[in-house]
Short mmCIF file of C-alpha atoms in Angstrom, two decimals:
data_model
loop_
_atom_site.label_atom_id
_atom_site.label_comp_id
_atom_site.label_asym_id
_atom_site.label_seq_id
_atom_site.Cartn_x
_atom_site.Cartn_y
_atom_site.Cartn_z
CA UNK A 1 13.61 -4.93 4.79
CA UNK A 2 15.97 -3.27 7.83
CA UNK A 3 17.60 -7.10 8.02
CA UNK A 4 18.34 -6.86 4.18
CA UNK A 5 19.36 -3.33 3.47
CA UNK A 6 20.90 -2.43 6.72
CA UNK A 7 24.71 -2.66 5.76
CA UNK A 8 24.35 -1.08 2.57
CA UNK A 9 25.41 2.51 1.70
CA UNK A 10 21.84 3.65 0.37
CA UNK A 11 20.20 2.34 3.74
CA UNK A 12 22.54 4.69 5.69
CA UNK A 13 22.62 7.52 3.26
CA UNK A 14 19.31 7.99 1.81
CA UNK A 15 17.42 7.21 5.10
CA UNK A 16 13.93 7.19 5.02
CA UNK A 17 14.06 9.60 8.24
CA UNK A 18 16.69 11.68 9.50
CA UNK A 19 16.45 10.97 13.01
CA UNK A 20 17.91 7.57 13.63
CA UNK A 21 15.54 6.66 16.28
CA UNK A 22 12.48 7.47 14.32
CA UNK A 23 14.09 5.60 11.06
CA UNK A 24 14.05 2.40 13.37
CA UNK A 25 10.03 2.91 14.54
CA UNK A 26 7.55 0.23 13.56
CA UNK A 27 4.44 2.06 11.33
CA UNK A 28 1.13 0.36 11.59
CA UNK A 29 -2.15 1.03 10.21
CA UNK A 30 -4.28 1.05 13.33
CA UNK A 31 -7.94 1.00 13.99
CA UNK A 32 -9.05 3.12 16.78
CA UNK A 33 -10.52 1.41 19.69
CA UNK A 34 -13.18 3.21 21.70
CA UNK A 35 -11.11 4.36 24.52
CA UNK A 36 -8.44 5.83 21.82
CA UNK A 37 -11.07 8.05 20.23
CA UNK A 38 -10.34 11.14 22.62
CA UNK A 39 -6.56 10.83 21.67
CA UNK A 40 -6.94 11.74 17.96
CA UNK A 41 -7.60 14.88 16.14
CA UNK A 42 -8.87 12.88 12.92
CA UNK A 43 -12.81 11.49 12.75
CA UNK A 44 -11.59 8.28 10.71
CA UNK A 45 -11.79 5.03 12.01
CA UNK A 46 -8.15 4.29 11.99
CA UNK A 47 -4.86 6.09 12.39
CA UNK A 48 -1.41 5.39 11.88
CA UNK A 49 0.62 4.14 15.17
CA UNK A 50 4.62 4.85 15.51
CA UNK A 51 5.65 2.27 17.75
CA UNK A 52 9.62 2.26 19.64
CA UNK A 53 10.20 -1.70 20.28
CA UNK A 54 12.43 -1.92 23.60
CA UNK A 55 13.65 -5.03 21.12
CA UNK A 56 13.22 -5.35 17.64
CA UNK A 57 14.31 -9.00 17.76
CA UNK A 58 11.26 -9.78 20.24
CA UNK A 59 8.26 -7.22 19.53
CA UNK A 60 6.40 -8.89 22.91
CA UNK A 61 8.40 -7.05 25.10
CA UNK A 62 6.34 -3.63 24.37
CA UNK A 63 7.70 -0.42 23.69
CA UNK A 64 6.71 3.36 23.34
CA UNK A 65 4.15 4.45 20.76
CA UNK A 66 1.74 7.40 19.59
CA UNK A 67 -0.59 8.36 16.82
CA UNK A 68 0.87 10.83 14.37
CA UNK A 69 -2.57 12.21 13.93
CA UNK A 70 -2.88 12.69 17.84
CA UNK A 71 -3.76 16.06 19.52
CA UNK A 72 -0.49 16.53 21.32
CA UNK A 73 1.90 15.04 18.44
CA UNK A 74 4.86 17.23 19.17
CA UNK A 75 4.72 16.51 23.22
CA UNK A 76 4.63 12.71 21.71
CA UNK A 77 7.37 13.13 19.19
CA UNK A 78 9.65 14.83 22.18
CA UNK A 79 9.29 12.19 24.68
CA UNK A 80 10.26 9.83 21.76
CA UNK A 81 13.05 11.56 20.23
CA UNK A 82 14.38 14.12 22.56
CA UNK A 83 13.95 17.63 22.96
CA UNK A 84 17.49 18.05 21.37
CA UNK A 85 16.94 17.51 17.59
CA UNK A 86 18.00 19.69 14.61
CA UNK A 87 14.94 21.87 13.68
CA UNK A 88 15.45 21.31 10.21
CA UNK A 89 15.84 17.75 10.25
CA UNK A 90 12.82 17.55 12.76
CA UNK A 91 10.47 19.16 10.20
CA UNK A 92 11.27 17.54 7.20
CA UNK A 93 10.82 14.25 9.17
CA UNK A 94 7.50 15.74 10.29
CA UNK A 95 6.34 16.56 6.75
CA UNK A 96 7.14 12.45 5.63
CA UNK A 97 5.30 11.31 8.82
CA UNK A 98 2.27 13.90 7.81
CA UNK A 99 2.64 11.68 4.19
CA UNK A 100 2.25 8.30 6.07
CA UNK A 101 -1.20 9.85 8.14
CA UNK A 102 -2.39 11.29 4.79
CA UNK A 103 -2.64 7.50 3.26
CA UNK A 104 -5.48 4.76 3.98
CA UNK A 105 -2.99 2.01 3.89
CA UNK A 106 1.19 2.00 4.07
CA UNK A 107 1.25 0.51 0.41
CA UNK A 108 5.26 0.54 -0.22
CA UNK A 109 5.20 1.79 -3.79
CA UNK A 110 2.25 4.38 -3.32
CA UNK A 111 4.22 5.71 -0.33
CA UNK A 112 7.35 5.91 -2.04
CA UNK A 113 5.61 8.23 -4.85
CA UNK A 114 4.22 10.41 -1.91
CA UNK A 115 7.34 10.72 0.07
CA UNK A 116 9.43 11.38 -3.01
CA UNK A 117 6.76 14.08 -4.19
CA UNK A 118 7.00 15.86 -1.05
CA UNK A 119 11.21 16.75 -2.16
CA UNK A 120 12.66 14.13 0.18
CA UNK A 121 15.20 11.76 -1.54
CA UNK A 122 14.58 8.15 0.02
CA UNK A 123 16.38 4.98 -1.38
CA UNK A 124 14.08 2.63 -2.50
CA UNK A 125 14.92 0.05 -0.37
CA UNK A 126 12.85 1.68 2.37
CA UNK A 127 10.00 0.66 -0.08
CA UNK A 128 10.53 -3.12 -0.35
CA UNK A 129 7.36 -5.10 0.39
CA UNK A 130 7.61 -7.67 3.19
CA UNK A 131 9.23 -11.09 3.69
CA UNK A 132 5.66 -12.99 3.83
CA UNK A 133 4.54 -10.83 0.59
CA UNK A 134 7.88 -11.54 -1.43
CA UNK A 135 7.70 -15.31 -0.90
CA UNK A 136 3.68 -15.09 -2.07
CA UNK A 137 4.47 -12.25 -5.01
CA UNK A 138 7.70 -14.77 -6.13
CA UNK A 139 5.40 -17.42 -7.52
CA UNK A 140 3.05 -14.99 -9.21
CA UNK A 141 6.00 -13.23 -10.94
CA UNK A 142 7.63 -16.61 -12.34
CA UNK A 143 4.28 -17.54 -14.06
CA UNK A 144 4.15 -14.01 -15.32
CA UNK A 145 7.96 -13.79 -16.70
CA UNK A 146 8.15 -17.35 -18.60
CA UNK A 147 7.82 -15.78 -21.78
CA UNK A 148 10.03 -13.20 -21.16
CA UNK A 149 12.97 -15.21 -20.09
CA UNK A 150 12.64 -17.26 -23.44
CA UNK A 151 13.16 -13.88 -25.17
CA UNK A 152 16.20 -12.63 -23.12
CA UNK A 153 17.67 -15.77 -22.61
CA UNK A 154 17.16 -17.61 -25.83
CA UNK A 155 15.87 -21.15 -23.99
CA UNK A 156 13.04 -22.78 -23.12
CA UNK A 157 11.47 -25.88 -21.67
CA UNK A 158 12.87 -27.03 -18.22
CA UNK A 159 15.99 -24.45 -18.55
CA UNK A 160 13.60 -21.45 -18.95
CA UNK A 161 11.45 -23.02 -15.85
CA UNK A 162 14.76 -22.89 -13.70
CA UNK A 163 15.97 -19.63 -14.79
CA UNK A 164 12.09 -18.04 -14.68
CA UNK A 165 12.51 -19.08 -10.66
CA UNK A 166 15.80 -17.57 -10.17
CA UNK A 167 14.55 -14.18 -12.29
CA UNK A 168 11.31 -13.82 -10.14
CA UNK A 169 13.88 -13.95 -7.13
CA UNK A 170 15.96 -11.72 -8.35
CA UNK A 171 13.63 -8.70 -9.63
CA UNK A 172 11.86 -8.88 -6.31
CA UNK A 173 14.91 -9.16 -3.96
CA UNK A 174 18.02 -8.04 -5.97
CA UNK A 175 17.55 -6.10 -8.92
CA UNK A 176 21.24 -5.17 -8.97
CA UNK A 177 22.62 -8.46 -9.84
CA UNK A 178 24.61 -9.21 -13.09
CA UNK A 179 22.39 -12.12 -13.70
CA UNK A 180 20.03 -9.55 -14.89
CA UNK A 181 22.00 -7.93 -17.12
CA UNK A 182 20.44 -9.75 -20.62
CA UNK A 183 16.91 -8.56 -19.15
CA UNK A 184 18.46 -4.79 -18.96
CA UNK A 185 19.81 -5.43 -22.46
CA UNK A 186 16.63 -6.70 -23.95
CA UNK A 187 14.68 -3.58 -22.51
CA UNK A 188 17.36 -1.57 -23.83
CA UNK A 189 17.29 0.51 -20.72
CA UNK A 190 20.95 2.47 -19.23
CA UNK A 191 21.73 1.63 -16.19
CA UNK A 192 19.85 4.66 -14.37
CA UNK A 193 16.77 3.83 -16.22
CA UNK A 194 17.07 0.25 -15.98
CA UNK A 195 16.85 1.01 -11.66
CA UNK A 196 14.26 3.24 -12.01
CA UNK A 197 11.94 0.95 -14.79
CA UNK A 198 13.03 -2.02 -12.85
CA UNK A 199 10.93 -0.64 -9.48
CA UNK A 200 7.99 0.44 -11.87
CA UNK A 201 7.92 -2.93 -12.92
CA UNK A 202 8.14 -4.71 -9.61
CA UNK A 203 5.47 -2.14 -8.48
CA UNK A 204 3.00 -3.28 -11.00
CA UNK A 205 3.51 -7.09 -10.87
CA UNK A 206 2.94 -6.39 -6.73
CA UNK A 207 -0.32 -4.73 -7.44
CA UNK A 208 -1.24 -7.29 -10.32
CA UNK A 209 -0.82 -10.07 -8.00
CA UNK A 210 -3.03 -7.81 -5.44
CA UNK A 211 -5.93 -7.42 -7.52
CA UNK A 212 -6.43 -11.15 -7.75
CA UNK A 213 -6.88 -11.60 -4.35
CA UNK A 214 -8.80 -8.11 -3.95
CA UNK A 215 -11.18 -9.24 -6.66
CA UNK A 216 -12.52 -11.68 -4.02
CA UNK A 217 -12.63 -9.36 -1.19
CA UNK A 218 -14.66 -6.66 -2.91
CA UNK A 219 -17.25 -9.39 -3.76
CA UNK A 220 -17.60 -10.47 -0.33
CA UNK A 221 -17.64 -7.44 1.03
CA UNK A 222 -20.36 -6.21 -1.23
CA UNK A 223 -22.47 -8.98 -0.56
CA UNK A 224 -22.42 -8.40 3.16
CA UNK A 225 -22.54 -4.94 2.67
CA UNK A 226 -25.81 -4.69 0.83
CA UNK A 227 -27.44 -7.15 2.56
CA UNK A 228 -26.75 -5.63 6.40
CA UNK A 229 -29.52 -4.70 8.48
CA UNK A 230 -29.74 -1.53 10.20
CA UNK A 231 -31.12 -1.94 13.89
CA UNK A 232 -33.73 0.37 14.81
CA UNK A 233 -33.72 2.71 11.78
CA UNK A 234 -36.28 5.26 11.15
CA UNK A 235 -37.34 5.07 7.68
CA UNK A 236 -35.45 7.96 6.66
CA UNK A 237 -32.30 6.61 7.98
CA UNK A 238 -33.18 3.54 6.27
CA UNK A 239 -33.55 5.12 2.92
CA UNK A 240 -30.32 7.34 3.41
CA UNK A 241 -28.08 4.54 4.20
CA UNK A 242 -29.37 2.18 1.77
CA UNK A 243 -28.43 5.00 -1.19
CA UNK A 244 -25.01 5.78 0.69
CA UNK A 245 -23.66 2.15 0.61
CA UNK A 246 -25.24 1.54 -3.14
CA UNK A 247 -23.30 4.85 -4.09
CA UNK A 248 -20.00 3.65 -1.86
CA UNK A 249 -20.04 -0.03 -3.46
CA UNK A 250 -20.46 1.80 -6.96
CA UNK A 251 -17.42 3.95 -6.54
CA UNK A 252 -15.70 0.88 -5.44
CA UNK A 253 -16.46 -1.10 -8.46
CA UNK A 254 -15.52 2.21 -10.27
CA UNK A 255 -11.73 2.43 -8.88
CA UNK A 256 -11.46 -1.32 -9.49
CA UNK A 257 -12.45 -0.85 -13.15
CA UNK A 258 -9.86 2.06 -13.41
CA UNK A 259 -7.24 -0.14 -11.62
CA UNK A 260 -7.94 -2.71 -14.46
CA UNK A 261 -7.66 -0.50 -17.38
CA UNK A 262 -4.38 0.60 -16.15
CA UNK A 263 -3.30 -3.34 -15.87
CA UNK A 264 -4.70 -4.09 -19.41
CA UNK A 265 -2.07 -1.40 -20.62
CA UNK A 266 0.69 -3.16 -18.83
CA UNK A 267 -0.27 -6.47 -20.15
CA UNK A 268 -0.47 -4.71 -23.50
CA UNK A 269 2.84 -3.62 -23.91
CA UNK A 270 4.35 -6.57 -22.18
CA UNK A 271 2.53 -8.67 -24.92
CA UNK A 272 4.33 -6.34 -27.25
CA UNK A 273 7.66 -7.37 -25.81
CA UNK A 274 7.35 -11.11 -25.86
CA UNK A 275 5.22 -11.54 -28.88
CA UNK A 276 6.11 -9.09 -31.32
CA UNK A 277 9.86 -8.28 -30.34
CA UNK A 278 9.27 -4.86 -29.88
CA UNK A 279 10.82 -3.75 -26.28
CA UNK A 280 9.45 0.26 -26.99
CA UNK A 281 6.57 0.10 -25.74
CA UNK A 282 7.17 -2.05 -22.95
CA UNK A 283 10.28 -0.10 -22.05
CA UNK A 284 8.21 3.53 -22.48
CA UNK A 285 5.69 2.07 -19.93
CA UNK A 286 8.18 0.79 -17.45
CA UNK A 287 9.36 4.29 -17.17
CA UNK A 288 6.09 5.93 -16.27
CA UNK A 289 4.89 3.15 -13.94
CA UNK A 290 5.83 5.40 -11.13
CA UNK A 291 3.68 7.94 -12.00
CA UNK A 292 0.67 5.49 -12.37
CA UNK A 293 1.33 4.34 -8.45
CA UNK A 294 -0.37 7.32 -7.35
CA UNK A 295 -3.59 6.33 -8.69
CA UNK A 296 -3.46 2.73 -8.94
CA UNK A 297 -2.25 2.64 -5.46
CA UNK A 298 -4.64 4.94 -3.91
CA UNK A 299 -7.60 3.32 -5.53
CA UNK A 300 -6.18 -0.41 -4.34
CA UNK A 301 -5.10 1.16 -0.60
CA UNK A 302 -9.05 2.58 -0.71
CA UNK A 303 -10.61 -0.74 -1.66
CA UNK A 304 -8.07 -2.62 0.35
CA UNK A 305 -9.14 -0.50 3.57
CA UNK A 306 -12.75 -0.74 2.86
CA UNK A 307 -12.59 -4.43 2.94
CA UNK A 308 -10.15 -4.94 5.66
CA UNK A 309 -11.98 -2.66 7.91
CA UNK A 310 -15.47 -4.27 7.34
CA UNK A 311 -14.17 -7.67 7.52
CA UNK A 312 -12.86 -6.10 11.24
CA UNK A 313 -16.53 -4.48 12.18
CA UNK A 314 -18.52 -7.00 10.95
CA UNK A 315 -16.78 -10.44 10.39
CA UNK A 316 -18.90 -13.22 9.02
CA UNK A 317 -19.58 -15.05 12.40
CA UNK A 318 -21.20 -12.45 13.56
CA UNK A 319 -24.79 -11.50 12.70
CA UNK A 320 -25.01 -8.97 9.71
CA UNK A 321 -26.49 -5.72 11.40
CA UNK A 322 -25.28 -2.42 12.39
CA UNK A 323 -26.55 0.27 14.71
CA UNK A 324 -27.84 3.17 12.73
CA UNK A 325 -25.19 5.51 14.30
CA UNK A 326 -22.56 2.97 13.70
CA UNK A 327 -23.65 2.69 10.06
CA UNK A 328 -22.98 6.57 9.65
CA UNK A 329 -19.54 6.35 11.18
CA UNK A 330 -18.43 3.37 9.01
CA UNK A 331 -19.59 5.14 5.95
CA UNK A 332 -18.27 8.46 6.96
CA UNK A 333 -14.90 6.46 7.10
CA UNK A 334 -15.45 4.94 3.74
CA UNK A 335 -16.59 7.98 2.17
CA UNK A 336 -13.16 9.46 3.55
CA UNK A 337 -10.84 6.95 1.80
CA UNK A 338 -12.93 7.12 -1.60
CA UNK A 339 -11.98 10.65 -1.87
CA UNK A 340 -14.86 12.47 -0.01
CA UNK A 341 -17.96 11.91 -2.07
CA UNK A 342 -20.45 11.21 0.37
CA UNK A 343 -19.87 13.66 3.30
CA UNK A 344 -22.95 15.38 3.04
CA UNK A 345 -24.74 12.23 4.69
CA UNK A 346 -26.20 13.20 7.97
CA UNK A 347 -26.15 11.02 11.14
#
């Protein structure tokens, strides 16, 4: 992202962090190791690591890092940023850091809405998805917008296919391109509405792409979780843990269904545009898309976290069993990202 935007005005005039050094840091959701547990205040199994690389072109050289959730955060920030920082800017940056820590993943679209909700005006360029994901998503987007190309550009066949490929790249990488003007006119958006609407569309397309892959992960994780054996479990523990994992999986299914319903609303609005030549419904949907990012993004982030953490903790190559205490810890973690519905379970 930095390489794509660092020469632009929006990157420098509306930075994610006001502190220049912090604005160049690398942020990672990190599974806490046993020797790191005493460093953090959070009881969750993951924390948000901030890395100041010695060389951004060669991360293998290492650097200085700390957790946003760690006990001596102030000391770590003083060491990383120096003590001579503007107190107002520091408080603003600290608020953004805490938004990073509250989320179970660094989903770019959800993060944008949470940061903006905190009152910080940040350029949307800071919330673009990674280059690797961009490449994957573009192929998916191309298939999604083929019919729209025929409507907006009045063409079909191989020519429409070529434009679909180019349009997918422009939508995901360079929404300011003049080549997208027919699209803006089709959607009947003024320039400001178009900027917000296209960002919303990018986010929804990203989520739709994510859902297709996530469905398989959910099925695999659910099958593994429901068949996990608890080592040396008392009958009461066995009963409690089984009830808890079933409740967790039921909540995961409910959240995924909620996301699917939101995407059905998108599909209906898109269908009205391309098949009924009615841009009004799609236009309205795009303009309210960012408000959907909170619910969609949090649900997908929670589900992704559970699937990824389970794969990390119990990969398929290992026996599918857990110590009782480990199972309680993991379920507490899952409860936290799902909204705390199961915080009353006792270890």
